[in-house]
Amino acid sequence: MGKTLQKNPLYLCMFLLPTAAAFLIGFVIPFGIGIYLSFCKFKTMNNIKLIGIDNYVQVFSGDQVFGQSFWFTALFAIVSTIAINVIAFMVAVLLTRNFAGTNVFRTVFFMPNLMGGILLGTIWKILFNGILTNFKQTLTSNGTYGFVGLLILMIWQQVGYMMIIYVAGLQGVSDDIKEAARIDGANDKQILFKITIPLVMPSISMCTFLTITNGFKLFDQNLSLTGGEPMHNTEMLALNIYNTFYGRVGYMGVGQAKAVVFFLLVGAIAILQLKLTQSKEAD
Amino acid sequence: MKKRLALILASAMLVTSAVAGLASCKSGGAGGEGGSSEKGHVYYLNFKPEVDGIWQDLAKKYTEETGITVDITTAADGKYEETLASEISKADAPTLFQINGPTGLANWKDYCYDLSDAAVTKELTDKAYALNDADGATRGIAYVTESYGLITNTKLLKEAGYEITDITNFESLKKVAEDITAKKAAGEINFSAFTNASLTSGDWWRMQTHLANLPLYYEYKDGNVDPGVGLQEIKGTYMDNFRQILDLYLDNATCERSVAASKKIDDARTEFVNGEAVFYQNGSWEYNKDSGLMDMELGFLPIYIGVEGEENQSVCTGTENFWAVNSQASEEDIQATLDFLEWAVTDDEVTKVMADDMGFSIPFKNAKPVSNKLTLMANDMVSGGKTNVSWALITMPSQAWKDNLGSFMAAYASDKTDEAWDGVVKAYVDNWKVEKDLVAEATKD
């Protein structure tokens, strides 16, 4: 039966078709149209004019905010990736020890991940402003507050998700190996760094991939927490693209071109990161 | 080899299913249109969430009377342009939508039907309510005029020892406001002069659009510029006045000026309704059942910014709500939409609904008189000989310009220095030309 399934083209089609169709309609086609649109001037989809690379020229010469957004986003992605993964890993290590209530804690840590980004941003904005008002400041008084605020929000939201992946990875590490190491005289620190971490490396590359791309793509939380304030200081790439697209008459093509540049950037960085962490994975 | 066969088969199936899908789509669409092809149908993309329900009822009524379907969809607050951009690309696009003035017209000119000879245009009380393009053809119809100024809690003002008639210019407004602040500090009263300025992004339009209209209006007035057309470049003659009114708002408010950037309009309204502030800069649209303003003793003051002769100034009355008919809709649908509009502005019952329930002041000959108290006060000022301040704000270059200005105003709120103010001036004056040029460049054919 297994053989028939693999070899029979009819079965193959039957099983592949729905996903392939969904992927084509929901991803490949819009993606292709998107790239085409980045070379066009358009207002709606019925009204498209090819104009060549003008939009791309605008991306790099038009306003300075895009460059500023890129550096802000890159910094945020790096800091948040490190912070989220370190914390998530620590929580996962704690919650794989045997004590009562680990499942309750895992659920609690995971829950923020179930909420929508806009909602989270709004809630945290109220919280932060509630505290900062006492010092006659607001979350948007300066860019650093916004950065730290976004960081806290993202850590709070994502640690739970990454923790689940790490928990799964950690549970796959056999106690036998650790016991053998202990008998050989390894201490806790050595076991962690020489045994556990190398063995959960696949989880680590998975999680760093997710967090770094999340960091770069961040939009909802950015929009609702700071809205890019003050003075575009906390405007990340995705929000900058959104503002370009809708901010001025006739700038949709430029926004689209920015989106393509954005895709190339995030793609390149993600591939680089995968190469880097995968090379450390134990076979 | 088999793999390749599978791939070919898969793609063949995909193509056929996709084509089948499209075909079924098309036949479905044709079927839908078939029913209404003789009569056409109306699809209105409404801008004002607060009156969505009322439009739905009117649509039902129209369908009962004429058999023509009217669909009403309302865009989420602050997301109209985005919604319109996506809706209008659809096969079943809005036949009736809204543009916000010359800037909106530039944006949607390819979609605005020539309304010069339409019946609804002839119903306008004044030609000024028709939005014309460069060739003089009418592309938009103002369907509601609105007024904004300083909504005043006259009861509190009396408690502070003043009458609304005491305030006739910036000097007297400043005196009253600062006296209220002093009395509050001394513990004699427990309310402030102004509500917070709600300078959080997305909620700052009271400041970066409405308050910013005043220096622009006076500059246009000095140069005899038509406030419906505007300028490509401005001088910023009244920026100092802009600063002093903003400072007055911020320094005499319910909150410290440094936290104004965290406040929303809802916060400001709540403060006003709860009697925490005497003045609340906002407009006639606030006067509805839900806001709580209907139960208060209200006065309506012009926004004085310290310009000579401003004693004769009224509140700001104008509109940024223009109906436009989708020129790319089918002929039947266009006709149906025009008929619907004519009905909406001439039918007694409908105009009554618009006046009483929506609180609109509608500029059509057959319109019922408005019952909105703020609008009535605004009308009284003008009929009493005061000069209306028009909405020069409809010539502001772009949303990007407004948001950038708001950003700098928020920064100035927490940093009351000349440097920070320079930022506001640059965002207002220098950036005006930059944004106008960007838009001109992008919209030229």
XYZ file of C-alpha atoms in Angstrom:
728
model
C 0.000 0.000 0.000
C 2.758 2.390 0.968
C 4.437 1.730 -2.316
C 1.265 2.263 -4.314
C 0.664 5.533 -2.574
C 4.098 6.794 -3.391
C 4.165 5.636 -6.964
C 0.637 6.190 -8.100
C 0.448 9.649 -9.658
C -3.283 9.810 -9.107
C -2.896 9.467 -5.342
C -0.033 11.871 -5.370
C -2.119 14.492 -7.090
C -5.058 13.908 -4.849
C -3.062 14.505 -1.722
C -0.847 17.249 -2.996
C -3.398 19.218 -4.902
C -5.275 21.019 -2.112
C -2.094 22.247 -0.456
C -0.450 23.057 -3.745
C -3.502 24.991 -4.867
C -3.707 26.879 -1.608
C -0.021 27.685 -1.776
C -0.310 28.826 -5.364
C -3.416 30.946 -4.876
C -2.559 32.265 -1.452
C 1.145 32.747 -1.880
C 2.861 32.265 -5.240
C 0.427 34.295 -7.338
C 0.106 37.279 -4.943
C 3.851 37.215 -4.513
C 4.389 37.364 -8.270
C 1.824 40.140 -8.633
C 3.504 41.959 -5.757
C 6.869 41.913 -7.477
C 5.280 43.073 -10.714
C 3.469 45.886 -8.898
C 6.728 47.150 -7.446
C 7.636 48.222 -10.978
C 4.295 49.933 -11.520
C 2.370 53.001 -10.597
C -1.058 51.986 -9.385
C -3.962 52.992 -7.267
C -6.112 49.920 -7.529
C -5.696 46.599 -9.236
C -7.682 47.746 -12.281
C -5.428 50.646 -12.964
C -1.800 49.656 -13.306
C 0.944 51.377 -15.281
C 4.437 49.960 -15.734
C 7.064 52.578 -14.881
C 10.300 50.596 -14.511
C 12.587 51.027 -11.536
C 11.419 54.499 -10.443
C 9.872 53.060 -7.303
C 13.163 51.511 -6.270
C 14.977 54.776 -6.854
C 12.422 56.413 -4.540
C 12.989 53.779 -1.862
C 16.626 54.725 -1.523
C 16.436 58.429 -2.315
C 12.914 59.416 -1.198
C 12.987 59.599 2.569
C 15.519 58.845 5.256
C 13.066 57.068 7.483
C 13.431 53.758 5.663
C 17.138 53.542 6.478
C 16.526 54.586 10.052
C 13.750 52.005 10.316
C 16.078 49.332 9.031
C 18.693 49.945 11.734
C 16.094 50.188 14.438
C 14.515 46.936 13.245
C 17.853 45.152 12.973
C 18.828 46.180 16.484
C 15.462 45.115 17.790
C 15.595 41.770 15.993
C 19.026 40.948 17.392
C 18.315 42.007 20.967
C 14.902 40.339 21.029
C 16.225 37.115 19.502
C 18.887 36.781 22.176
C 16.629 37.804 25.039
C 13.677 35.637 24.039
C 15.736 32.532 23.404
C 17.816 32.783 26.552
C 14.766 33.315 28.720
C 12.693 30.683 26.924
C 15.487 28.167 27.286
C 15.867 28.863 30.979
C 12.152 28.542 31.567
C 12.107 25.308 29.572
C 14.963 23.869 31.630
C 13.098 24.791 34.813
C 9.837 23.339 33.596
C 11.333 20.025 32.535
C 12.401 19.313 36.101
C 9.973 17.141 37.921
C 7.880 19.187 40.246
C 4.175 19.650 40.764
C 2.400 22.070 38.496
C 4.803 22.183 35.545
C 1.884 21.843 33.156
C 0.073 24.732 34.779
C 3.171 26.895 34.430
C 3.692 25.858 30.825
C 0.116 26.840 30.043
C 0.484 30.157 31.811
C 3.679 30.981 29.952
C 2.146 29.971 26.656
C -1.054 31.964 27.003
C 0.155 35.452 25.957
C 0.952 33.921 22.609
C -2.740 33.330 21.954
C -3.622 37.017 22.008
C -3.590 39.267 18.978
C -0.754 41.742 18.561
C -2.943 44.858 18.341
C -4.659 43.969 21.582
C -1.378 43.242 23.331
C 0.070 46.524 22.155
C -2.904 48.442 23.453
C -2.873 46.720 26.832
C 0.850 47.216 27.333
C 0.605 50.817 26.217
C -1.883 51.477 28.991
C 0.322 49.639 31.496
C 3.524 51.444 30.532
C 1.880 54.837 30.368
C 0.227 54.201 33.710
C 3.653 53.786 35.269
C 5.467 56.467 33.302
C 2.805 59.100 34.055
C 4.066 59.114 37.636
C 7.371 60.395 36.313
C 5.666 62.848 33.944
C 6.769 60.817 30.957
C 5.019 58.731 28.344
C 6.000 55.699 26.346
C 6.622 57.960 23.388
C 8.666 60.570 25.267
C 11.777 59.145 23.699
C 12.713 56.315 21.381
C 14.464 54.271 24.045
C 11.260 53.815 26.031
C 9.527 52.575 22.908
C 12.362 50.160 22.203
C 12.375 48.755 25.720
C 8.590 48.635 25.729
C 8.493 46.656 22.506
C 11.164 44.358 23.852
C 9.280 43.624 27.060
C 6.079 43.033 25.122
C 7.716 40.668 22.664
C 9.532 38.738 25.366
C 6.326 38.349 27.286
C 4.473 37.196 24.210
C 7.017 34.894 22.606
C 8.817 33.240 25.484
C 5.955 30.788 25.967
C 5.949 29.634 22.374
C 9.695 29.152 22.188
C 9.601 27.459 25.575
C 7.261 24.780 24.209
C 9.718 24.026 21.399
C 12.606 23.881 23.863
C 10.651 21.662 26.240
C 10.065 19.212 23.417
C 13.759 19.335 22.542
C 14.859 18.877 26.138
C 12.566 15.933 26.665
C 14.257 14.272 23.715
C 17.608 14.365 25.493
C 18.017 10.965 27.084
C 18.755 10.878 30.800
C 21.193 8.023 30.137
C 23.660 10.329 28.455
C 23.497 12.845 31.261
C 23.873 10.112 33.841
C 26.870 8.706 32.011
C 28.441 12.139 31.913
C 27.813 12.631 35.608
C 29.480 9.323 36.385
C 32.414 10.508 34.301
C 32.623 13.489 36.623
C 30.937 16.255 34.616
C 29.358 19.022 36.664
C 25.979 20.682 35.953
C 27.512 23.437 33.890
C 29.456 21.009 31.748
C 26.401 18.829 31.229
C 24.406 21.851 30.111
C 26.965 23.230 27.683
C 28.585 20.032 26.422
C 25.604 17.692 26.353
C 22.211 19.346 26.539
C 22.747 22.402 24.334
C 24.430 20.522 21.473
C 21.634 17.967 21.542
C 18.841 20.549 21.412
C 20.601 22.508 18.672
C 17.816 21.704 16.162
C 15.327 23.372 18.511
C 17.672 26.316 18.908
C 17.980 26.864 15.175
C 14.222 26.570 14.858
C 13.591 29.099 17.622
C 16.224 31.585 16.526
C 14.829 31.398 13.017
C 11.340 32.121 14.286
C 12.366 34.927 16.611
C 14.690 36.674 14.200
C 12.136 36.672 11.383
C 9.417 37.705 13.839
C 11.633 40.535 14.981
C 12.103 41.782 11.456
C 8.490 41.343 10.418
C 6.977 42.848 13.560
C 3.988 45.004 12.727
C 0.846 44.851 14.892
C 2.600 45.330 18.201
C 4.618 48.188 16.764
C 1.518 49.848 15.352
C -0.518 49.696 18.517
C 2.201 50.171 21.131
C 4.080 53.192 19.803
C 2.755 53.789 16.288
C 6.352 54.613 15.363
C 6.453 57.569 17.760
C 8.243 59.744 18.641
C 9.085 61.144 15.220
C 9.468 57.783 13.463
C 12.082 56.790 16.056
C 10.390 53.491 16.773
C 8.990 52.901 13.307
C 9.991 49.429 12.186
C 10.298 48.302 8.576
C 6.836 46.799 8.203
C 5.168 49.865 9.690
C 7.270 52.111 7.467
C 6.058 50.188 4.432
C 2.472 50.485 5.597
C 2.838 54.230 6.160
C 4.437 54.669 2.749
C 1.686 52.714 1.065
C -1.179 54.709 2.565
C 0.464 57.947 3.679
C 0.506 59.814 0.373
C -1.388 59.860 -2.838
C 0.406 57.838 -5.518
C 2.937 56.101 -3.274
C 1.568 52.599 -3.364
C 4.210 51.478 -5.875
C 6.985 52.805 -3.652
C 5.510 50.957 -0.694
C 5.415 47.833 -2.813
C 9.048 48.271 -3.848
C 9.999 48.687 -0.201
C 8.165 45.450 0.532
C 10.242 43.617 -2.078
C 13.476 45.037 -0.671
C 12.218 44.055 2.768
C 11.570 40.493 1.595
C 15.075 40.182 0.162
C 16.605 41.508 3.370
C 14.669 39.250 5.705
C 15.193 36.286 3.389
C 18.952 36.810 3.234
C 19.269 37.257 6.976
C 17.130 34.204 7.740
C 19.152 32.001 5.384
C 22.392 33.256 6.899
C 21.126 32.519 10.389
C 19.937 29.032 9.429
C 23.307 28.217 7.894
C 25.031 29.439 11.015
C 23.014 27.502 13.577
C 22.568 24.391 11.454
C 26.313 24.011 11.114
C 26.396 23.597 14.895
C 23.746 20.904 15.013
C 24.962 17.522 16.185
C 24.194 14.664 13.839
C 9.944 9.946 -15.023
C 6.880 9.136 -12.976
C 7.610 12.123 -10.830
C 7.499 14.392 -13.798
C 4.257 12.836 -14.951
C 2.787 13.418 -11.541
C 3.886 17.002 -11.611
C 2.359 17.576 -15.029
C -0.856 15.941 -13.974
C -0.955 17.941 -10.810
C -0.496 21.203 -12.597
C -3.039 20.221 -15.225
C -5.585 19.520 -12.550
C -4.704 22.721 -10.843
C -5.203 24.749 -13.975
C -8.516 23.121 -14.776
C -9.778 23.565 -11.248
C -8.610 27.164 -11.181
C -10.286 27.880 -14.484
C -13.397 26.112 -13.289
C -13.295 28.192 -10.153
C -12.996 31.394 -12.118
C -15.750 30.350 -14.475
C -18.081 29.591 -11.622
C -17.175 32.913 -10.072
C -18.023 34.682 -13.246
C -21.319 32.938 -13.770
C -22.218 33.666 -10.170
C -21.429 37.315 -10.674
C -23.386 37.457 -13.898
C -26.318 35.820 -12.193
C -26.200 38.387 -9.432
C -26.064 41.226 -11.891
C -28.703 39.617 -14.064
C -31.335 40.260 -11.424
C -30.541 43.928 -11.208
C -29.281 44.647 -14.684
C -32.408 46.549 -15.686
C -32.523 48.599 -12.522
C -28.907 48.661 -11.327
C -27.977 48.607 -7.698
C -26.334 50.886 -5.150
C -23.356 50.107 -2.983
C -22.456 52.881 -0.555
C -19.143 52.741 1.275
C -19.972 54.885 4.273
C -17.337 56.954 6.092
C -19.073 57.687 9.373
C -19.327 54.712 11.726
C -21.581 56.655 14.108
C -24.429 56.716 11.573
C -24.011 53.266 10.019
C -27.190 51.838 11.544
C -29.278 54.777 10.383
C -28.053 54.384 6.808
C -28.874 50.674 6.929
C -32.477 51.521 7.857
C -32.721 54.107 5.097
C -31.366 51.590 2.604
C -34.074 49.100 3.594
C -36.712 51.750 3.220
C -35.452 52.653 -0.253
C -35.457 49.034 -1.346
C -39.039 48.650 -0.125
C -40.134 51.724 -2.042
C -38.335 51.091 -5.314
C -37.143 47.482 -5.382
C -33.560 48.580 -5.937
C -31.010 46.992 -3.660
C -28.866 49.321 -1.605
C -25.880 47.853 0.196
C -24.229 49.931 2.894
C -20.802 49.058 4.222
C -18.969 51.174 6.730
C -15.196 51.333 6.921
C -13.550 51.044 10.326
C -12.764 54.360 11.995
C -9.689 55.953 10.446
C -9.337 53.225 7.816
C -11.492 54.629 5.026
C -8.825 55.140 2.379
C -7.460 51.634 2.861
C -10.923 50.083 2.718
C -11.873 52.083 -0.345
C -8.659 51.135 -2.147
C -9.366 47.447 -1.688
C -13.146 47.598 -2.210
C -12.968 49.567 -5.429
C -10.756 46.950 -7.095
C -13.418 44.312 -6.637
C -15.864 43.261 -9.317
C -18.667 44.471 -7.073
C -17.150 47.862 -6.280
C -18.826 50.676 -4.342
C -20.953 52.819 -6.625
C -21.047 55.598 -4.047
C -18.096 56.569 -1.905
C -16.620 59.537 -0.152
C -13.641 61.804 -0.846
C -12.276 64.336 1.605
C -11.712 67.338 -0.665
C -9.162 68.355 -3.301
C -6.531 65.964 -1.952
C -8.985 63.089 -2.075
C -10.134 64.123 -5.520
C -6.558 64.045 -6.810
C -6.285 60.566 -5.389
C -9.524 59.214 -6.869
C -9.990 61.368 -9.950
C -10.167 58.342 -12.236
C -13.170 57.081 -10.306
C -15.205 60.254 -9.857
C -18.191 60.516 -12.146
C -18.992 63.939 -13.587
C -21.877 65.137 -11.435
C -22.258 68.539 -13.106
C -25.702 67.741 -14.498
C -26.891 65.409 -11.774
C -30.136 66.209 -9.975
C -28.440 66.066 -6.597
C -26.018 68.818 -7.616
C -28.905 71.086 -8.461
C -30.298 70.575 -4.979
C -27.258 72.156 -3.334
C -28.005 75.416 -1.570
C -24.698 76.906 -2.638
C -22.332 76.158 -5.486
C -19.480 76.259 -2.971
C -20.586 72.826 -1.768
C -19.735 71.266 -5.116
C -16.189 69.971 -5.419
C -14.920 70.755 -8.894
C -11.877 69.494 -10.742
C -9.443 71.702 -12.668
C -11.763 71.730 -15.703
C -14.711 72.903 -13.666
C -16.632 69.648 -13.731
C -18.322 68.705 -10.464
C -16.820 65.505 -9.074
C -17.965 65.616 -5.474
C -20.984 66.826 -3.488
C -20.672 67.998 0.104
C -23.454 66.235 1.959
C -22.877 67.486 5.465
C -21.284 70.569 6.914
C -19.748 70.471 10.334
C -18.436 73.010 12.816
C -15.716 72.823 15.366
C -14.446 75.179 18.032
C -14.156 75.243 21.792
C -17.115 73.381 23.220
C -17.624 75.080 26.563
C -19.178 73.879 29.788
C -20.944 77.125 30.707
C -21.932 75.858 34.140
C -18.320 75.355 35.130
C -17.332 78.627 33.528
C -19.827 80.388 35.820
C -18.424 78.575 38.833
C -15.048 79.957 37.890
C -16.584 83.417 37.837
C -16.939 84.091 34.132
C -19.575 84.340 31.451
C -19.059 82.991 27.986
C -19.421 86.539 26.651
C -16.292 87.520 28.577
C -14.236 85.660 26.029
C -13.915 87.552 22.779
C -10.318 87.068 21.696
C -7.112 85.252 22.558
C -6.228 87.711 25.329
C -9.462 87.143 27.206
C -9.361 83.392 26.611
C -5.846 83.283 28.024
C -6.848 85.368 31.032
C -9.786 83.109 31.836
C -7.821 79.898 31.268
C -4.886 80.978 33.398
C -7.186 82.215 36.123
C -8.917 78.831 36.205
C -5.528 77.122 36.487
C -4.548 79.453 39.333
C -7.823 78.874 41.143
C -7.427 75.144 40.744
C -3.909 75.303 42.137
C -5.238 77.268 45.083
C -7.887 74.626 45.669
C -10.830 76.936 45.040
C -12.157 74.842 42.178
C -11.546 71.274 41.109
C -11.557 71.512 37.348
C -9.134 72.664 34.678
C -9.530 75.015 31.760
C -8.887 72.586 28.909
C -9.201 68.844 28.462
C -6.014 67.021 27.568
C -4.821 67.583 24.014
C -4.970 63.869 23.061
C -1.681 63.848 21.180
C -1.362 60.109 20.865
C -0.831 58.944 17.290
C -4.120 58.349 15.514
C -5.968 60.587 17.979
C -4.077 63.785 17.319
C -6.267 65.092 14.496
C -7.917 67.583 16.849
C -4.509 69.248 16.995
C -2.545 68.450 13.827
C -5.503 68.929 11.503
C -8.194 70.993 13.207
C -6.137 73.378 15.315
C -3.542 73.585 12.538
C -6.317 74.834 10.258
C -6.346 78.253 11.942
C -2.866 79.532 11.065
C -3.402 78.150 7.573
C -6.778 79.854 7.225
C -5.323 83.241 8.191
C -2.379 82.852 5.865
C -4.715 82.042 2.980
C -6.894 84.983 3.965
C -3.943 87.384 3.873
C -3.000 86.237 0.397
C -6.592 86.074 -0.863
C -6.070 82.376 -1.535
C -9.108 80.214 -2.139
C -9.143 77.890 0.908
C -10.615 75.170 -1.290
C -7.609 75.255 -3.600
C -4.679 76.177 -1.400
C -1.023 76.793 -2.108
C 1.936 74.686 -3.173
C 4.154 76.523 -0.736
C 3.350 78.368 2.485
C 5.199 80.936 4.577
C 4.004 80.047 8.064
C 3.068 83.643 8.932
C 0.998 82.607 11.925
C 3.207 79.949 13.451
C 3.762 82.040 16.591
C 0.017 82.228 17.059
C -0.163 78.491 16.573
C 2.415 78.100 19.315
C 0.649 80.315 21.806
C -2.715 78.592 21.449
C -1.078 75.167 21.707
C 0.829 76.263 24.797
C -2.368 77.616 26.298
C -4.074 74.242 25.765
C -1.161 72.277 27.132
C -0.306 74.420 30.153
C -3.864 74.760 31.406
C -5.061 71.232 30.865
C -6.273 68.414 33.066
C -2.898 66.706 32.754
C 0.758 67.679 32.694
C 1.810 68.713 29.210
C 4.477 66.026 29.157
C 1.874 63.254 29.267
C -0.485 64.681 26.650
C 1.099 62.323 24.112
C -0.367 59.334 25.942
C -3.968 60.592 25.921
C -6.758 59.654 23.577
C -9.785 61.586 22.400
C -11.982 59.318 24.491
C -10.028 60.480 27.539
C -10.592 64.105 26.615
C -14.312 63.589 26.068
C -14.659 61.734 29.354
C -12.920 64.573 31.179
C -15.248 67.089 29.583
C -18.426 65.139 30.285
C -17.321 64.478 33.876
C -16.852 68.186 34.458
C -13.088 68.089 34.810
C -12.526 70.770 32.189
C -14.328 73.846 30.904
C -13.159 73.802 27.285
C -13.022 70.907 24.865
C -11.869 71.556 21.332
C -14.032 69.456 19.076
C -16.963 69.689 16.733
C -20.682 69.318 16.128
C -20.289 65.588 15.457
C -19.707 65.149 19.186
C -23.299 66.173 19.851
C -25.021 62.806 19.757
C -26.816 60.410 22.040
C -23.737 58.422 22.991
C -21.292 61.176 23.885
C -23.150 62.546 26.896
C -22.874 66.106 25.603
C -26.623 66.409 25.015
C -27.265 66.581 28.759
C -24.839 69.423 29.414
C -25.112 73.196 29.455
C -23.029 74.027 26.444
C -21.565 77.048 24.780
C -19.533 77.149 21.597
C -16.541 79.437 21.255
C -14.345 80.195 18.273
C -10.725 79.143 18.575
C -8.881 82.406 19.079
C -5.199 82.393 18.223
C -4.397 86.076 18.681
C -4.858 87.484 15.187
C -5.954 91.091 14.790
C -9.686 91.441 14.289
C -10.437 87.956 15.569
C -13.257 89.313 17.755
C -15.330 88.963 14.632
C -14.317 85.370 14.016
C -16.764 82.488 14.199
C -16.170 78.784 14.746
C -14.781 76.709 11.870
C -17.543 75.443 9.613
C -16.881 73.404 6.530
C -16.760 69.883 5.333
C -14.431 67.150 4.325
C -17.265 64.843 3.411
C -18.001 64.713 -0.300
C -20.052 62.095 -2.058
C -18.526 60.777 -5.261
C -20.110 58.353 -7.711
C -17.929 55.609 -9.132
C -17.477 56.415 -12.818
C -16.262 52.901 -13.523
C -19.491 51.274 -12.389
C -21.996 50.095 -14.987
C -24.373 52.670 -16.452
C -27.367 51.148 -14.683
C -25.581 51.247 -11.354
C -24.544 54.859 -11.852
C -28.121 55.798 -12.673
C -29.427 53.873 -9.677
C -26.913 55.653 -7.452
C -27.852 59.075 -8.787
C -31.525 58.291 -8.196
C -30.752 57.143 -4.683
C -28.870 60.366 -3.938
C -31.690 62.481 -5.279
C -34.119 60.592 -3.086
C -31.839 60.969 -0.070
C -31.654 64.752 -0.307
C -35.241 65.471 -1.334
C -37.394 62.971 0.560
C -38.843 64.687 3.632
C -38.505 61.710 5.876
C -34.904 61.041 4.885
C -33.734 64.603 5.326
C -35.446 64.625 8.688
C -33.547 61.500 9.672
C -30.299 63.068 8.494
C -30.972 66.249 10.443
C -32.326 64.773 13.675
C -30.852 61.304 14.017
C -27.521 61.808 12.302
C -27.240 65.373 13.585
C -26.135 66.553 10.154
C -26.426 70.012 8.793
C -27.129 69.233 5.155
C -26.598 71.809 2.422
C -29.584 70.901 0.257
C -32.579 73.040 -0.641
C -35.168 70.677 0.710
C -33.282 69.765 3.861
C -34.969 69.858 7.229
C -33.548 72.332 9.732
C -30.927 70.873 11.955
C -31.523 70.230 15.647
C -27.881 69.861 16.648
C -27.300 72.546 19.293
C -23.672 73.117 18.393
C -24.544 73.541 14.738
C -27.326 75.947 15.664
C -24.910 78.025 17.733
C -22.474 78.045 14.824
C -25.223 79.179 12.472
C -26.233 81.934 14.896
C -22.700 83.290 14.957
C -22.590 83.571 11.198
C -26.080 85.043 10.903
C -25.066 87.463 13.657
C -22.442 88.853 11.323
C -19.360 86.898 12.341
C -16.986 85.526 9.748
C -16.899 81.794 9.293
C -13.468 80.167 9.441
C -13.429 77.789 6.510
C -11.802 74.394 6.436
C -8.504 75.204 4.765
C -7.381 71.867 6.168
C -8.741 70.080 3.110
C -5.730 71.416 1.197
C -3.199 69.855 3.559
C -0.747 67.877 1.408
C -1.107 64.317 2.652
C -1.712 62.029 5.569
C 2.062 61.690 5.845
C 2.336 65.458 6.322
C -0.310 65.446 9.036
C 1.178 62.507 10.898
C 4.628 63.992 10.790
C 3.301 67.282 12.160
C 1.425 65.450 14.916
C 4.602 63.682 15.836
C 6.512 66.932 16.268
C 3.645 68.529 18.169
C 3.632 65.598 20.577
C 7.375 65.983 21.011
C 6.959 69.703 21.684
C 4.321 68.947 24.296
C 6.858 67.143 26.447
C 9.773 69.424 25.575
C 8.767 73.088 25.716
C 11.865 74.525 24.055
C 12.538 76.680 21.018
C 14.390 73.799 19.376
C 11.392 71.512 19.717
C 9.149 74.246 18.366
C 11.492 74.685 15.389
C 10.766 71.046 14.658
C 7.047 71.804 14.559
C 7.601 74.789 12.273
C 9.733 72.725 9.902
C 7.163 69.936 9.922
C 4.461 72.487 9.117
C 6.088 74.948 6.724
C 9.134 73.334 5.095
C 7.571 69.922 4.858
C 4.470 71.417 3.232
C 6.307 72.006 -0.022
C 8.190 68.728 0.233
C 4.976 66.743 0.566
C 3.105 68.791 -2.043
C 5.947 68.135 -4.492
C 6.038 64.435 -3.684
C 2.325 64.129 -4.292
C 2.469 66.221 -7.470
C 5.290 64.043 -8.747
C 3.419 60.852 -7.946
C 0.071 61.911 -9.410
C 1.285 63.462 -12.661
C 0.490 61.285 -15.641
